Amino acid sequence: MALTDVGVRSAKPTGKLYRLFDERGMYLEVSATGGKWWRFKYRFQGKEKRLSLGVYPDIGLKDAREQRDEMRKLLAKGVDPGEHKKAKKAATLERATNSFEVVAREWFARQSPGWAQSHADKVVQRLEKDIFPWLGGRPIEEVGAPELLTVIRRIEERGAKDTAHRAMQNCGQVFRYAVATGRAERDPSADLRGALPPVRRENFASITEPAKVAELLRAIDGFRGTFVVKSALLLAPLIFVRPGELRKAQWSGFDLEKAEWRYLVTKTKTEHLVPLAVQAVEILRELHALTGHGTYVFPGRDPKKPMSEAAVNAALRRMGYDTKTEITGHGFRAMARTILHEELHFRPEVIEHQLAHKVPDSLGSAYNRTKFLKDRRVMMQRWADYLVALKAGGQVTSIDKCT
């Protein structure tokens, strides 16, 4: 006789395994302790086989029968239900291991060791916040251009246009990695070129008028903050390196006797040499008495870590400067580039090399840390002397072009 809901529910343990049979090969197996499993018994190519249909009460009598009927349909088509179930499970597992998030994290793990930590943090945060909640669980090969655009548009609609473009770029990198590793056929982000409005790029705020630079330098002299932060402010215009490179500077890279600083540029992974003017060496010698026993030139509250990323900009704001419209820590680079060329008439290629920018030459070398080194030493000292005279309010005349 066929099983009933009441009969299944009331089946009690007897201390040993027993079975209650339904129709067409299905039965309920009751364990010695009372556990209940649905089973389907069938024959395929002359061999008797059994297949689990789930656990009661998670799977009720009606659902178990529906599964059984599906299995019988497969048998009628010459398909082994057990092998079919294994294939479906394997396909599901493969889809899960090839989801967008799994592939993206694999791509990130391979690429991020070569990035600056701040950049790596921004990329993974962008993916986790704006992409994974909607695409993370999707098989990467099934994600198409319209679905990707919908996700990117969510970012754009909240006003984060630059983030939307960067997220699109990151997704394209993930898709291309999936193509390279055989988990996708193509990169759908390529179909979305022009789908997002362009972002208006704004340069870092900077002061490039000599008279206003003089005011800034005098304000730095009068800054009432920690000695470490003030030293960073005094040194920033003299050496005009990237803010991250300044705050992470380590004493091991400095040779104050030779008046030079060597370090690895995080953006390009190239070695860079900064000739130090007399004024810069003086600032560093004074600072060395305070922080020279540690790793970092500008340590933070925790001496084992560098100064905060926001420290210089926060100091500029305390001095009354708007870091969005007037000057930022990065703005000292534009200040030097502009005045060195327009006021002191140094050659652009000499300035660009000192800024650690890639400047291809006739030999094809993009950057050489020692190229124009003699000219750069002269330039850095003249620049420091110029700033001293400017701050003092003296008459600063143009200097002949460096040859």
XYZ file of C-alpha atoms in Angstrom:
403
model
C 0.000 0.000 0.000
C 1.105 3.578 -0.689
C 2.467 5.615 2.198
C 0.482 8.423 3.818
C 1.604 11.610 5.543
C 0.263 10.311 8.844
C 2.037 6.958 8.430
C 5.371 8.657 7.645
C 5.058 11.085 10.541
C 4.137 8.385 13.058
C 6.909 5.928 12.093
C 8.889 5.310 15.298
C 12.392 3.908 15.885
C 12.543 0.209 16.806
C 16.185 -0.075 17.687
C 17.113 -1.307 14.227
C 16.850 -0.036 10.639
C 13.605 -0.786 8.754
C 11.847 0.350 5.575
C 8.354 1.528 4.685
C 7.653 1.072 0.967
C 5.701 3.440 -1.250
C 4.944 2.878 -4.934
C 7.237 2.504 -8.007
C 10.538 1.949 -6.255
C 10.361 4.614 -3.538
C 10.560 3.849 0.180
C 11.239 5.490 3.540
C 14.225 4.211 5.489
C 13.947 4.608 9.268
C 17.209 4.314 11.231
C 17.615 2.674 14.618
C 17.595 6.113 16.248
C 14.606 7.479 14.302
C 16.236 9.318 11.366
C 14.196 9.114 8.151
C 15.565 9.103 4.587
C 13.755 8.837 1.272
C 15.255 6.301 -1.140
C 14.583 5.335 -4.739
C 15.463 1.811 -5.899
C 15.851 1.197 -9.620
C 17.643 -0.988 -12.123
C 19.896 0.350 -14.881
C 21.604 -1.847 -17.448
C 20.787 -4.917 -15.352
C 22.234 -3.537 -12.084
C 20.198 -2.622 -9.027
C 20.932 0.852 -7.695
C 19.653 3.188 -4.989
C 19.404 6.960 -4.910
C 18.749 9.346 -2.001
C 15.801 11.710 -2.404
C 16.400 13.678 0.797
C 15.673 13.652 4.516
C 12.239 13.769 6.133
C 10.735 16.169 7.251
C 12.840 18.567 5.125
C 11.502 16.691 2.107
C 7.849 15.743 2.480
C 6.035 12.800 0.896
C 4.721 14.854 -2.022
C 8.147 16.330 -2.871
C 9.818 12.921 -2.613
C 7.288 11.451 -5.054
C 7.886 14.301 -7.504
C 11.622 13.550 -7.412
C 10.921 9.866 -7.930
C 8.762 10.602 -10.979
C 11.559 12.772 -12.452
C 14.015 9.920 -11.932
C 11.641 7.487 -13.704
C 11.371 9.856 -16.665
C 15.164 9.844 -16.976
C 15.150 6.031 -16.891
C 12.595 6.022 -19.679
C 15.032 8.097 -21.765
C 17.909 5.718 -21.071
C 19.609 8.005 -18.545
C 20.976 6.740 -15.230
C 19.365 8.986 -12.549
C 22.326 8.505 -10.199
C 24.886 9.626 -12.782
C 22.615 12.469 -13.824
C 22.479 13.691 -10.211
C 26.291 13.528 -9.929
C 26.666 15.523 -13.145
C 24.279 18.204 -11.913
C 26.141 18.444 -8.593
C 29.475 18.756 -10.405
C 28.070 21.459 -12.695
C 26.719 23.385 -9.710
C 30.092 23.129 -7.976
C 31.894 24.297 -11.115
C 29.541 27.271 -11.434
C 30.236 28.193 -7.809
C 34.013 27.945 -8.219
C 33.788 30.036 -11.395
C 31.587 32.749 -9.930
C 32.528 36.366 -10.550
C 33.648 36.844 -6.935
C 35.834 33.723 -6.889
C 37.557 34.706 -10.136
C 37.870 38.350 -9.030
C 39.513 37.410 -5.745
C 41.884 35.076 -7.557
C 42.797 37.893 -9.984
C 43.288 40.281 -7.042
C 45.503 37.801 -5.187
C 47.772 37.498 -8.232
C 47.952 41.184 -9.087
C 47.897 43.027 -5.753
C 51.399 42.039 -4.511
C 52.786 44.425 -7.137
C 50.557 47.348 -6.094
C 50.857 50.008 -3.446
C 48.838 48.962 -0.381
C 46.579 52.020 -0.627
C 45.699 51.143 -4.235
C 45.068 47.485 -3.377
C 42.761 48.497 -0.522
C 40.726 50.771 -2.796
C 40.314 48.090 -5.474
C 39.098 45.360 -3.114
C 36.804 47.775 -1.257
C 35.304 48.895 -4.567
C 34.619 45.300 -5.584
C 33.204 44.298 -2.204
C 30.946 47.337 -1.882
C 29.751 47.946 -5.428
C 30.163 44.742 -7.452
C 30.053 41.536 -5.379
C 26.602 42.125 -3.813
C 25.054 41.926 -7.295
C 27.476 39.931 -9.457
C 29.557 38.025 -6.918
C 27.552 34.785 -7.021
C 26.926 34.790 -10.765
C 28.893 32.371 -13.009
C 31.326 34.726 -14.680
C 30.719 33.313 -18.151
C 26.997 34.151 -17.868
C 27.436 37.843 -17.013
C 26.609 39.949 -20.055
C 27.026 43.605 -20.917
C 23.480 44.713 -19.930
C 23.762 43.098 -16.484
C 27.192 44.620 -15.907
C 25.958 48.060 -16.989
C 23.043 47.864 -14.530
C 25.470 47.300 -11.673
C 27.806 50.099 -12.797
C 24.861 52.490 -13.219
C 24.004 52.052 -9.537
C 27.382 53.583 -8.717
C 26.947 56.383 -11.237
C 23.462 57.248 -9.970
C 24.735 58.041 -6.496
C 27.043 60.650 -8.044
C 30.274 58.633 -7.861
C 31.162 58.911 -11.539
C 34.878 58.410 -11.093
C 34.239 55.289 -8.973
C 31.898 53.975 -11.668
C 34.617 54.269 -14.305
C 37.189 52.641 -12.038
C 34.788 49.816 -11.149
C 34.163 49.211 -14.860
C 37.915 49.092 -15.433
C 38.398 46.589 -12.595
C 35.562 44.393 -13.895
C 37.163 44.413 -17.349
C 40.439 43.247 -15.808
C 38.622 40.417 -14.011
C 36.818 39.323 -17.181
C 40.039 39.324 -19.186
C 41.667 37.207 -16.485
C 38.708 34.811 -16.728
C 39.189 34.596 -20.508
C 42.913 33.935 -20.068
C 42.228 31.143 -17.560
C 39.521 29.491 -19.668
C 36.517 30.441 -17.542
C 34.874 32.943 -19.863
C 34.676 33.455 -23.612
C 34.961 37.228 -23.714
C 35.036 40.493 -21.784
C 31.557 42.122 -21.852
C 32.908 45.418 -20.539
C 34.381 45.978 -24.011
C 30.808 46.416 -25.299
C 30.191 49.243 -22.835
C 32.746 51.735 -24.113
C 31.030 55.100 -24.196
C 28.111 53.918 -22.056
C 29.229 56.072 -19.122
C 29.636 59.846 -19.403
C 33.297 60.922 -19.236
C 34.672 62.151 -15.932
C 36.128 65.611 -15.810
C 39.591 65.162 -14.364
C 40.735 67.864 -11.991
C 44.371 68.430 -11.136
C 45.518 68.483 -7.539
C 45.078 71.930 -6.011
C 48.348 73.838 -6.104
C 49.834 77.292 -5.682
C 52.091 78.369 -8.536
C 52.221 82.161 -8.187
C 55.504 83.146 -6.500
C 53.917 85.745 -4.239
C 51.367 83.227 -2.912
C 54.060 80.578 -2.569
C 55.954 83.020 -0.345
C 52.861 83.382 1.860
C 52.533 79.609 2.108
C 56.176 79.172 3.095
C 55.837 81.791 5.822
C 52.674 80.045 7.051
C 54.582 76.762 7.263
C 57.296 78.482 9.305
C 54.641 79.613 11.747
C 52.851 76.244 11.951
C 52.181 75.170 15.538
C 51.907 71.422 15.372
C 54.095 68.447 16.110
C 57.744 68.715 15.175
C 57.444 65.674 12.888
C 54.551 67.110 10.865
C 56.181 70.548 10.670
C 59.385 68.930 9.391
C 57.364 67.154 6.695
C 55.768 70.470 5.699
C 59.169 72.175 5.525
C 60.656 69.368 3.448
C 57.711 68.844 1.070
C 58.295 71.932 -1.143
C 62.074 71.346 -1.182
C 61.967 67.805 -2.589
C 58.430 67.701 -4.123
C 58.018 63.913 -4.099
C 54.631 62.185 -3.969
C 52.966 62.550 -0.534
C 52.910 58.800 0.083
C 56.625 58.558 -0.634
C 57.375 61.417 1.737
C 55.389 60.087 4.690
C 56.750 56.543 4.222
C 60.368 57.695 3.842
C 62.817 55.485 5.760
C 66.108 56.606 7.220
C 67.866 53.679 5.550
C 67.390 55.397 2.174
C 69.135 58.631 3.191
C 72.820 59.440 2.955
C 73.124 62.871 4.505
C 76.870 62.989 3.885
C 76.302 62.571 0.154
C 73.148 64.708 0.378
C 70.878 62.244 -1.409
C 67.844 60.045 -0.857
C 67.258 56.793 -2.732
C 63.947 54.942 -2.675
C 61.643 52.797 -4.815
C 58.835 54.690 -6.543
C 55.672 52.801 -5.628
C 53.784 53.913 -8.734
C 56.347 52.736 -11.304
C 58.462 50.293 -9.240
C 61.620 52.128 -10.317
C 64.513 53.336 -8.194
C 64.655 57.085 -7.735
C 67.356 59.433 -6.479
C 66.625 62.793 -4.889
C 69.590 65.185 -4.564
C 69.199 67.072 -1.293
C 69.819 70.788 -1.043
C 71.724 72.132 1.957
C 68.445 73.359 3.450
C 66.871 69.880 3.153
C 69.873 68.230 4.807
C 69.643 70.697 7.675
C 65.968 69.843 8.291
C 66.730 66.113 8.151
C 69.698 66.329 10.550
C 67.556 68.121 13.099
C 64.765 65.578 12.678
C 67.209 62.666 12.889
C 67.901 63.523 16.513
C 64.229 62.798 17.261
C 63.271 59.937 14.917
C 66.607 58.594 13.662
C 66.515 55.643 16.064
C 63.455 54.237 14.284
C 62.608 53.076 10.765
C 60.529 55.985 9.524
C 61.653 59.570 9.049
C 58.103 60.725 9.834
C 56.643 58.165 12.262
C 53.028 58.287 13.367
C 51.646 57.870 16.861
C 52.748 54.272 16.601
C 56.496 54.668 15.912
C 56.467 51.387 13.999
C 54.161 52.938 11.399
C 54.568 56.016 9.188
C 52.745 59.270 9.669
C 49.057 59.295 8.780
C 48.107 59.726 5.137
C 45.971 62.727 6.118
C 48.554 64.456 8.333
C 50.001 66.937 5.808
C 46.614 67.941 4.371
C 45.186 68.297 7.883
C 48.103 70.588 8.761
C 47.489 72.695 5.656
C 43.833 73.068 6.655
C 44.880 74.124 10.166
C 46.958 76.825 8.515
C 43.811 78.071 6.764
C 44.279 76.528 3.308
C 41.482 74.772 1.432
C 42.962 71.443 0.280
C 40.337 71.105 -2.446
C 40.862 74.478 -4.110
C 44.191 75.918 -2.906
C 46.938 73.443 -2.015
C 47.322 69.751 -1.139
C 50.322 67.662 -0.191
C 50.475 66.585 -3.833
C 50.304 70.208 -4.974
C 53.955 70.853 -4.113
C 54.855 68.833 -7.218
C 52.876 71.082 -9.556
C 54.290 74.116 -7.755
C 57.851 72.994 -8.414
C 57.188 71.867 -11.987
C 55.610 75.196 -12.929
C 58.039 77.584 -11.258
C 61.191 75.639 -12.120
C 60.261 75.907 -15.783
C 58.544 79.285 -16.016
C 60.538 81.287 -13.480
C 63.885 79.490 -13.192
C 63.969 78.222 -16.792
C 65.131 74.668 -16.170
C 64.578 72.239 -19.014
C 61.340 70.172 -18.835
C 63.168 66.842 -19.214
C 65.363 67.623 -16.186
C 62.302 68.544 -14.120
C 60.347 65.472 -15.251
C 63.183 63.151 -14.298
C 63.326 64.713 -10.867
C 59.566 64.201 -10.557
C 60.212 60.477 -11.305
C 58.027 60.627 -14.403
C 58.646 58.306 -17.327
C 60.342 60.300 -20.078
C 61.222 58.099 -23.095
C 64.398 59.180 -24.854
C 65.986 58.346 -28.191
C 67.378 55.119 -26.737
C 63.924 54.041 -25.570
C 64.740 54.113 -21.869
C 61.694 55.386 -19.988
C 63.467 56.419 -16.804
C 67.015 56.423 -15.508
C 67.508 57.466 -11.891
C 70.928 58.975 -12.616
C 70.082 60.754 -15.874
C 70.669 64.534 -15.725
C 71.934 63.956 -12.194
C 74.479 66.778 -12.346
C 71.826 69.162 -13.665
C 69.341 67.932 -11.079
C 71.746 68.563 -8.201
C 72.200 72.124 -9.410
C 68.450 72.522 -9.905
C 67.515 71.264 -6.428
C 69.948 73.654 -4.721
C 68.847 76.637 -6.818
C 65.215 75.731 -6.100
C 65.879 75.657 -2.351
C 67.747 78.982 -2.517
C 64.887 80.455 -4.540
C 62.340 79.378 -1.914
C 64.436 80.854 0.898
C 64.674 84.200 -0.898
C 60.994 84.077 -1.797
C 59.972 83.444 1.806
C 62.173 86.293 3.009
C 60.401 88.641 0.632
C 63.517 89.463 -1.341
C 63.665 90.228 -5.035
C 63.995 86.881 -6.843
C 65.319 87.125 -10.362
C 65.118 84.510 -13.055
C 68.039 82.133 -13.318
C 69.594 81.243 -16.643
C 68.488 77.997 -18.232
C 70.353 74.939 -16.934
C 72.511 73.486 -19.692
